[in-house]
Amino acid sequence: MENSYQEIEKVNQMPRIGDIAPDFEAVTTKGKIKFSEFATDKWTVMFSHPADFTPVCTTEMSGFAQRKDEFDAMNTELLGLSIDSIHAHLGWVQNVRQNTGVYFDFPIIADLDMKVSKLYGMLQPNESETAAVRAVFFIDPSKKIRLIMYYPLNVGRNMDEILRALEALQTSDKHKVAMPLDWKRGEKVIVSPPKTLDELNARIEDESLEKVDWYLAKKEI
Ligand code: BEZ
Protein backbone atom coordinates (compact mmCIF):
# COMPACT_ATOMS: atom_id res chain seq x y z
CA MET A 1 0.00 0.00 0.00
CA GLU A 2 1.51 3.38 -1.05
CA ASN A 3 1.57 6.27 1.39
CA SER A 4 0.57 9.75 0.28
CA TYR A 5 4.21 10.86 -0.13
CA GLN A 6 4.83 7.99 -2.60
CA GLU A 7 1.66 8.90 -4.50
CA ILE A 8 2.84 12.53 -4.79
CA GLU A 9 6.29 11.38 -5.93
CA LYS A 10 4.58 9.39 -8.71
CA VAL A 11 2.93 12.45 -10.27
CA ASN A 12 5.82 14.79 -9.49
CA GLN A 13 9.22 13.84 -10.76
CA MET A 14 10.68 16.57 -8.52
CA PRO A 15 13.94 17.61 -10.18
CA ARG A 16 16.63 18.42 -7.68
CA ILE A 17 19.55 20.84 -7.43
CA GLY A 18 22.32 19.64 -9.73
CA ASP A 19 19.97 17.88 -12.17
CA ILE A 20 19.78 18.92 -15.81
CA ALA A 21 16.44 20.71 -16.22
CA PRO A 22 13.99 18.31 -17.88
CA ASP A 23 13.23 19.25 -21.46
CA PHE A 24 9.70 20.05 -22.66
CA GLU A 25 7.76 21.81 -25.37
CA ALA A 26 5.11 24.33 -24.39
CA VAL A 27 2.80 27.06 -25.63
CA THR A 28 3.60 30.47 -24.13
CA THR A 29 2.42 34.06 -24.45
CA LYS A 30 5.42 34.59 -26.75
CA GLY A 31 4.82 31.53 -28.93
CA LYS A 32 5.88 27.90 -28.73
CA ILE A 33 9.14 26.99 -27.00
CA LYS A 34 11.32 23.92 -26.62
CA PHE A 35 13.10 24.40 -23.34
CA SER A 36 16.43 22.91 -24.44
CA GLU A 37 16.52 25.59 -27.17
CA PHE A 38 15.28 28.43 -24.94
CA ALA A 39 17.67 31.11 -23.67
CA THR A 40 20.79 29.39 -24.98
CA ASP A 41 23.93 30.78 -23.30
CA LYS A 42 21.80 32.50 -20.67
CA TRP A 43 20.46 31.78 -17.21
CA THR A 44 16.75 31.12 -16.87
CA VAL A 45 14.55 31.92 -13.90
CA MET A 46 11.46 29.75 -14.42
CA PHE A 47 8.63 30.36 -11.98
CA SER A 48 5.09 29.12 -11.53
CA HIS A 49 2.09 30.92 -10.10
CA PRO A 50 -1.18 29.30 -9.00
CA ALA A 51 -3.67 31.16 -11.21
CA ASP A 52 -4.21 34.13 -13.49
CA PHE A 53 -6.51 36.94 -12.26
CA THR A 54 -5.69 36.30 -8.60
CA PRO A 55 -4.33 38.95 -6.23
CA VAL A 56 -1.06 37.56 -4.87
CA CYS A 57 -0.07 36.27 -8.33
CA THR A 58 -0.75 39.68 -9.84
CA THR A 59 1.62 41.33 -7.36
CA GLU A 60 4.31 38.72 -8.00
CA MET A 61 4.10 38.81 -11.79
CA SER A 62 4.16 42.60 -11.65
CA GLY A 63 7.28 42.35 -9.50
CA PHE A 64 9.03 40.19 -12.09
CA ALA A 65 7.95 42.56 -14.87
CA GLN A 66 9.02 45.72 -13.04
CA ARG A 67 12.50 44.32 -12.32
CA LYS A 68 13.03 42.58 -15.66
CA ASP A 69 15.86 44.99 -16.51
CA GLU A 70 17.80 43.65 -13.50
CA PHE A 71 17.36 40.07 -14.77
CA ASP A 72 18.42 41.24 -18.27
CA ALA A 73 21.55 42.80 -16.76
CA MET A 74 22.36 39.41 -15.23
CA ASN A 75 22.03 37.62 -18.59
CA THR A 76 18.85 35.94 -17.40
CA GLU A 77 15.57 35.17 -19.16
CA LEU A 78 12.31 34.99 -17.25
CA LEU A 79 9.82 32.18 -17.95
CA GLY A 80 6.47 32.09 -16.13
CA LEU A 81 3.98 29.23 -15.91
CA SER A 82 0.53 28.44 -14.62
CA ILE A 83 -2.15 25.84 -15.24
CA ASP A 84 -4.27 28.27 -17.25
CA SER A 85 -5.15 28.63 -20.92
CA ILE A 86 -3.29 30.91 -23.29
CA HIS A 87 -6.49 32.98 -23.55
CA ALA A 88 -6.55 33.49 -19.77
CA HIS A 89 -2.88 34.51 -19.86
CA LEU A 90 -3.46 37.01 -22.69
CA GLY A 91 -6.52 38.45 -20.97
CA TRP A 92 -4.67 38.83 -17.66
CA VAL A 93 -1.57 40.40 -19.23
CA GLN A 94 -3.80 42.88 -21.05
CA ASN A 95 -5.92 43.55 -17.94
CA VAL A 96 -2.91 44.28 -15.71
CA ARG A 97 -1.39 46.49 -18.41
CA GLN A 98 -4.64 48.48 -18.69
CA ASN A 99 -5.07 48.80 -14.92
CA THR A 100 -1.50 49.49 -13.84
CA GLY A 101 0.66 50.05 -16.92
CA VAL A 102 2.81 47.04 -15.97
CA TYR A 103 3.44 44.74 -18.94
CA PHE A 104 4.46 41.10 -18.44
CA ASP A 105 7.03 41.18 -21.22
CA PHE A 106 8.31 37.61 -20.87
CA PRO A 107 6.86 34.25 -21.93
CA ILE A 108 4.27 32.64 -19.67
CA ILE A 109 3.61 28.93 -20.27
CA ALA A 110 -0.04 27.85 -20.61
CA ASP A 111 0.28 24.47 -18.89
CA LEU A 112 -3.33 23.35 -19.16
CA ASP A 113 -2.41 19.64 -19.36
CA MET A 114 -0.10 20.10 -16.30
CA LYS A 115 2.72 18.42 -18.20
CA VAL A 116 5.43 20.91 -17.20
CA SER A 117 4.06 21.44 -13.68
CA LYS A 118 4.31 17.71 -13.01
CA LEU A 119 7.72 17.43 -14.65
CA TYR A 120 9.07 20.13 -12.30
CA GLY A 121 7.27 19.12 -9.09
CA MET A 122 5.22 22.31 -9.16
CA LEU A 123 1.97 20.44 -8.56
CA GLN A 124 1.97 19.52 -4.88
CA PRO A 125 -1.39 17.85 -4.32
CA ASN A 126 -1.57 18.32 -0.55
CA GLU A 127 -1.41 22.08 -1.24
CA SER A 128 -3.58 22.05 -4.40
CA GLU A 129 -4.49 19.37 -6.94
CA THR A 130 -5.24 21.87 -9.68
CA ALA A 131 -2.93 24.86 -9.18
CA ALA A 132 0.86 24.98 -9.26
CA VAL A 133 2.60 26.15 -6.09
CA ARG A 134 4.86 29.21 -6.28
CA ALA A 135 8.08 27.60 -7.50
CA VAL A 136 11.25 29.30 -8.71
CA PHE A 137 13.91 27.34 -10.61
CA PHE A 138 17.30 28.97 -11.19
CA ILE A 139 18.80 27.26 -14.24
CA ASP A 140 22.31 28.03 -15.49
CA PRO A 141 23.40 28.32 -19.15
CA SER A 142 24.33 24.61 -19.22
CA LYS A 143 20.68 23.94 -18.21
CA LYS A 144 21.67 22.67 -14.79
CA ILE A 145 19.24 23.43 -11.95
CA ARG A 146 21.18 25.46 -9.38
CA LEU A 147 18.60 26.58 -6.83
CA ILE A 148 14.93 25.82 -6.20
CA MET A 149 12.39 27.75 -4.12
CA TYR A 150 8.88 26.57 -3.31
CA TYR A 151 6.30 28.84 -1.68
CA PRO A 152 2.71 27.93 -0.80
CA LEU A 153 -0.38 29.47 -2.40
CA ASN A 154 -0.96 32.03 0.33
CA VAL A 155 2.50 33.63 0.61
CA GLY A 156 4.08 35.73 -2.13
CA ARG A 157 7.78 35.47 -2.89
CA ASN A 158 10.43 38.12 -2.24
CA MET A 159 11.85 39.70 -5.39
CA ASP A 160 14.91 41.09 -3.59
CA GLU A 161 15.77 37.57 -2.45
CA ILE A 162 15.24 36.09 -5.94
CA LEU A 163 17.62 38.67 -7.43
CA ARG A 164 20.08 38.31 -4.54
CA ALA A 165 20.16 34.51 -4.91
CA LEU A 166 20.73 34.81 -8.67
CA GLU A 167 23.59 37.26 -8.17
CA ALA A 168 25.07 35.07 -5.42
CA LEU A 169 25.05 32.02 -7.73
CA GLN A 170 26.66 33.93 -10.59
CA THR A 171 29.26 35.57 -8.32
CA SER A 172 30.10 32.22 -6.72
CA ASP A 173 30.68 30.70 -10.17
CA LYS A 174 32.75 33.63 -11.41
CA HIS A 175 35.09 33.90 -8.41
CA LYS A 176 35.01 30.24 -7.21
CA VAL A 177 33.95 31.34 -3.74
CA ALA A 178 30.99 30.72 -1.43
CA MET A 179 28.52 33.24 -0.19
CA PRO A 180 27.86 33.79 3.51
CA LEU A 181 24.55 34.41 5.27
CA ASP A 182 22.67 37.40 3.80
CA TRP A 183 25.46 38.11 1.28
CA LYS A 184 24.83 41.12 -0.93
CA ARG A 185 26.82 42.74 -3.73
CA GLY A 186 29.90 44.55 -2.40
CA GLU A 187 30.24 42.38 0.68
CA LYS A 188 33.08 39.97 1.41
CA VAL A 189 32.82 36.36 0.24
CA ILE A 190 33.98 33.09 1.75
CA VAL A 191 37.20 31.50 0.50
CA SER A 192 37.00 27.69 0.23
CA PRO A 193 38.63 25.95 3.21
CA PRO A 194 42.15 24.56 2.61
CA LYS A 195 42.39 20.96 1.49
CA THR A 196 46.07 20.27 2.24
CA LEU A 197 48.56 21.27 4.95
CA ASP A 198 50.38 23.50 2.45
CA GLU A 199 47.13 25.31 1.73
CA LEU A 200 46.43 25.52 5.47
CA ASN A 201 49.86 27.06 6.15
CA ALA A 202 49.39 29.51 3.29
CA ARG A 203 45.98 30.42 4.73
CA ILE A 204 47.46 31.11 8.16
CA GLU A 205 50.12 33.37 6.59
CA ASP A 206 47.71 35.25 4.32
CA GLU A 207 47.07 38.59 5.97
CA SER A 208 44.80 39.85 3.22
CA LEU A 209 42.00 37.56 4.47
CA GLU A 210 39.50 38.36 7.21
CA LYS A 211 39.81 35.21 9.33
CA VAL A 212 37.65 33.88 12.11
CA ASP A 213 39.75 30.74 12.02
CA TRP A 214 41.56 28.70 9.36
CA TYR A 215 38.31 27.20 8.06
CA LEU A 216 36.31 30.44 7.95
CA ALA A 217 37.98 33.21 5.99
CA LYS A 218 36.54 36.01 3.89
CA LYS A 219 37.96 38.23 1.19
CA GLU A 220 36.99 41.20 -0.95
CA ILE A 221 36.24 40.56 -4.61
C1 BEZ B 1 -3.48 34.53 -5.21
O1 BEZ B 1 -2.63 34.70 -6.07
O2 BEZ B 1 -3.96 35.47 -4.59
C2 BEZ B 1 -3.94 33.15 -4.91
C3 BEZ B 1 -3.98 32.20 -5.92
C4 BEZ B 1 -4.41 30.91 -5.63
C5 BEZ B 1 -4.79 30.59 -4.33
C6 BEZ B 1 -4.70 31.54 -3.33
C7 BEZ B 1 -4.28 32.83 -3.62
Coordinates of C-alpha atoms and ligand atoms in Angstrom, one line a residue:
M1 CA 0.0 0.0 0.0
E2 CA 1.5 3.4 -1.0
N3 CA 1.6 6.3 1.4
S4 CA 0.6 9.7 0.3
Y5 CA 4.2 10.9 -0.1
Q6 CA 4.8 8.0 -2.6
E7 CA 1.7 8.9 -4.5
I8 CA 2.8 12.5 -4.8
E9 CA 6.3 11.4 -5.9
K10 CA 4.6 9.4 -8.7
V11 CA 2.9 12.5 -10.3
N12 CA 5.8 14.8 -9.5
Q13 CA 9.2 13.8 -10.8
M14 CA 10.7 16.6 -8.5
P15 CA 13.9 17.6 -10.2
R16 CA 16.6 18.4 -7.7
I17 CA 19.5 20.8 -7.4
G18 CA 22.3 19.6 -9.7
D19 CA 20.0 17.9 -12.2
I20 CA 19.8 18.9 -15.8
A21 CA 16.4 20.7 -16.2
P22 CA 14.0 18.3 -17.9
D23 CA 13.2 19.2 -21.5
F24 CA 9.7 20.1 -22.7
E25 CA 7.8 21.8 -25.4
A26 CA 5.1 24.3 -24.4
V27 CA 2.8 27.1 -25.6
T28 CA 3.6 30.5 -24.1
T29 CA 2.4 34.1 -24.5
K30 CA 5.4 34.6 -26.8
G31 CA 4.8 31.5 -28.9
K32 CA 5.9 27.9 -28.7
I33 CA 9.1 27.0 -27.0
K34 CA 11.3 23.9 -26.6
F35 CA 13.1 24.4 -23.3
S36 CA 16.4 22.9 -24.4
E37 CA 16.5 25.6 -27.2
F38 CA 15.3 28.4 -24.9
A39 CA 17.7 31.1 -23.7
T40 CA 20.8 29.4 -25.0
D41 CA 23.9 30.8 -23.3
K42 CA 21.8 32.5 -20.7
W43 CA 20.5 31.8 -17.2
T44 CA 16.8 31.1 -16.9
V45 CA 14.6 31.9 -13.9
M46 CA 11.5 29.8 -14.4
F47 CA 8.6 30.4 -12.0
S48 CA 5.1 29.1 -11.5
H49 CA 2.1 30.9 -10.1
P50 CA -1.2 29.3 -9.0
A51 CA -3.7 31.2 -11.2
D52 CA -4.2 34.1 -13.5
F53 CA -6.5 36.9 -12.3
T54 CA -5.7 36.3 -8.6
P55 CA -4.3 38.9 -6.2
V56 CA -1.1 37.6 -4.9
C57 CA -0.1 36.3 -8.3
T58 CA -0.7 39.7 -9.8
T59 CA 1.6 41.3 -7.4
E60 CA 4.3 38.7 -8.0
M61 CA 4.1 38.8 -11.8
S62 CA 4.2 42.6 -11.7
G63 CA 7.3 42.4 -9.5
F64 CA 9.0 40.2 -12.1
A65 CA 8.0 42.6 -14.9
Q66 CA 9.0 45.7 -13.0
R67 CA 12.5 44.3 -12.3
K68 CA 13.0 42.6 -15.7
D69 CA 15.9 45.0 -16.5
E70 CA 17.8 43.7 -13.5
F71 CA 17.4 40.1 -14.8
D72 CA 18.4 41.2 -18.3
A73 CA 21.6 42.8 -16.8
M74 CA 22.4 39.4 -15.2
N75 CA 22.0 37.6 -18.6
T76 CA 18.8 35.9 -17.4
E77 CA 15.6 35.2 -19.2
L78 CA 12.3 35.0 -17.3
L79 CA 9.8 32.2 -17.9
G80 CA 6.5 32.1 -16.1
L81 CA 4.0 29.2 -15.9
S82 CA 0.5 28.4 -14.6
I83 CA -2.1 25.8 -15.2
D84 CA -4.3 28.3 -17.2
S85 CA -5.1 28.6 -20.9
I86 CA -3.3 30.9 -23.3
H87 CA -6.5 33.0 -23.6
A88 CA -6.5 33.5 -19.8
H89 CA -2.9 34.5 -19.9
L90 CA -3.5 37.0 -22.7
G91 CA -6.5 38.5 -21.0
W92 CA -4.7 38.8 -17.7
V93 CA -1.6 40.4 -19.2
Q94 CA -3.8 42.9 -21.1
N95 CA -5.9 43.5 -17.9
V96 CA -2.9 44.3 -15.7
R97 CA -1.4 46.5 -18.4
Q98 CA -4.6 48.5 -18.7
N99 CA -5.1 48.8 -14.9
T100 CA -1.5 49.5 -13.8
G101 CA 0.7 50.1 -16.9
V102 CA 2.8 47.0 -16.0
Y103 CA 3.4 44.7 -18.9
F104 CA 4.5 41.1 -18.4
D105 CA 7.0 41.2 -21.2
F106 CA 8.3 37.6 -20.9
P107 CA 6.9 34.3 -21.9
I108 CA 4.3 32.6 -19.7
I109 CA 3.6 28.9 -20.3
A110 CA 0.0 27.9 -20.6
D111 CA 0.3 24.5 -18.9
L112 CA -3.3 23.4 -19.2
D113 CA -2.4 19.6 -19.4
M114 CA -0.1 20.1 -16.3
K115 CA 2.7 18.4 -18.2
V116 CA 5.4 20.9 -17.2
S117 CA 4.1 21.4 -13.7
K118 CA 4.3 17.7 -13.0
L119 CA 7.7 17.4 -14.6
Y120 CA 9.1 20.1 -12.3
G121 CA 7.3 19.1 -9.1
M122 CA 5.2 22.3 -9.2
L123 CA 2.0 20.4 -8.6
Q124 CA 2.0 19.5 -4.9
P125 CA -1.4 17.8 -4.3
N126 CA -1.6 18.3 -0.6
E127 CA -1.4 22.1 -1.2
S128 CA -3.6 22.1 -4.4
E129 CA -4.5 19.4 -6.9
T130 CA -5.2 21.9 -9.7
A131 CA -2.9 24.9 -9.2
A132 CA 0.9 25.0 -9.3
V133 CA 2.6 26.2 -6.1
R134 CA 4.9 29.2 -6.3
A135 CA 8.1 27.6 -7.5
V136 CA 11.3 29.3 -8.7
F137 CA 13.9 27.3 -10.6
F138 CA 17.3 29.0 -11.2
I139 CA 18.8 27.3 -14.2
D140 CA 22.3 28.0 -15.5
P141 CA 23.4 28.3 -19.2
S142 CA 24.3 24.6 -19.2
K143 CA 20.7 23.9 -18.2
K144 CA 21.7 22.7 -14.8
I145 CA 19.2 23.4 -11.9
R146 CA 21.2 25.5 -9.4
L147 CA 18.6 26.6 -6.8
I148 CA 14.9 25.8 -6.2
M149 CA 12.4 27.7 -4.1
Y150 CA 8.9 26.6 -3.3
Y151 CA 6.3 28.8 -1.7
P152 CA 2.7 27.9 -0.8
L153 CA -0.4 29.5 -2.4
N154 CA -1.0 32.0 0.3
V155 CA 2.5 33.6 0.6
G156 CA 4.1 35.7 -2.1
R157 CA 7.8 35.5 -2.9
N158 CA 10.4 38.1 -2.2
M159 CA 11.8 39.7 -5.4
D160 CA 14.9 41.1 -3.6
E161 CA 15.8 37.6 -2.5
I162 CA 15.2 36.1 -5.9
L163 CA 17.6 38.7 -7.4
R164 CA 20.1 38.3 -4.5
A165 CA 20.2 34.5 -4.9
L166 CA 20.7 34.8 -8.7
E167 CA 23.6 37.3 -8.2
A168 CA 25.1 35.1 -5.4
L169 CA 25.1 32.0 -7.7
Q170 CA 26.7 33.9 -10.6
T171 CA 29.3 35.6 -8.3
S172 CA 30.1 32.2 -6.7
D173 CA 30.7 30.7 -10.2
K174 CA 32.8 33.6 -11.4
H175 CA 35.1 33.9 -8.4
K176 CA 35.0 30.2 -7.2
V177 CA 34.0 31.3 -3.7
A178 CA 31.0 30.7 -1.4
M179 CA 28.5 33.2 -0.2
P180 CA 27.9 33.8 3.5
L181 CA 24.6 34.4 5.3
D182 CA 22.7 37.4 3.8
W183 CA 25.5 38.1 1.3
K184 CA 24.8 41.1 -0.9
R185 CA 26.8 42.7 -3.7
G186 CA 29.9 44.6 -2.4
E187 CA 30.2 42.4 0.7
K188 CA 33.1 40.0 1.4
V189 CA 32.8 36.4 0.2
I190 CA 34.0 33.1 1.8
V191 CA 37.2 31.5 0.5
S192 CA 37.0 27.7 0.2
P193 CA 38.6 26.0 3.2
P194 CA 42.2 24.6 2.6
K195 CA 42.4 21.0 1.5
T196 CA 46.1 20.3 2.2
L197 CA 48.6 21.3 4.9
D198 CA 50.4 23.5 2.5
E199 CA 47.1 25.3 1.7
L200 CA 46.4 25.5 5.5
N201 CA 49.9 27.1 6.1
A202 CA 49.4 29.5 3.3
R203 CA 46.0 30.4 4.7
I204 CA 47.5 31.1 8.2
E205 CA 50.1 33.4 6.6
D206 CA 47.7 35.2 4.3
E207 CA 47.1 38.6 6.0
S208 CA 44.8 39.9 3.2
L209 CA 42.0 37.6 4.5
E210 CA 39.5 38.4 7.2
K211 CA 39.8 35.2 9.3
V212 CA 37.6 33.9 12.1
D213 CA 39.8 30.7 12.0
W214 CA 41.6 28.7 9.4
Y215 CA 38.3 27.2 8.1
L216 CA 36.3 30.4 7.9
A217 CA 38.0 33.2 6.0
K218 CA 36.5 36.0 3.9
K219 CA 38.0 38.2 1.2
E220 CA 37.0 41.2 -1.0
I221 CA 36.2 40.6 -4.6
Ligands
BEZ1 C1 -3.5 34.5 -5.2 O1 -2.6 34.7 -6.1 O2 -4.0 35.5 -4.6 C2 -3.9 33.1 -4.9 C3 -4.0 32.2 -5.9 C4 -4.4 30.9 -5.6 C5 -4.8 30.6 -4.3 C6 -4.7 31.5 -3.3 C7 -4.3 32.8 -3.6

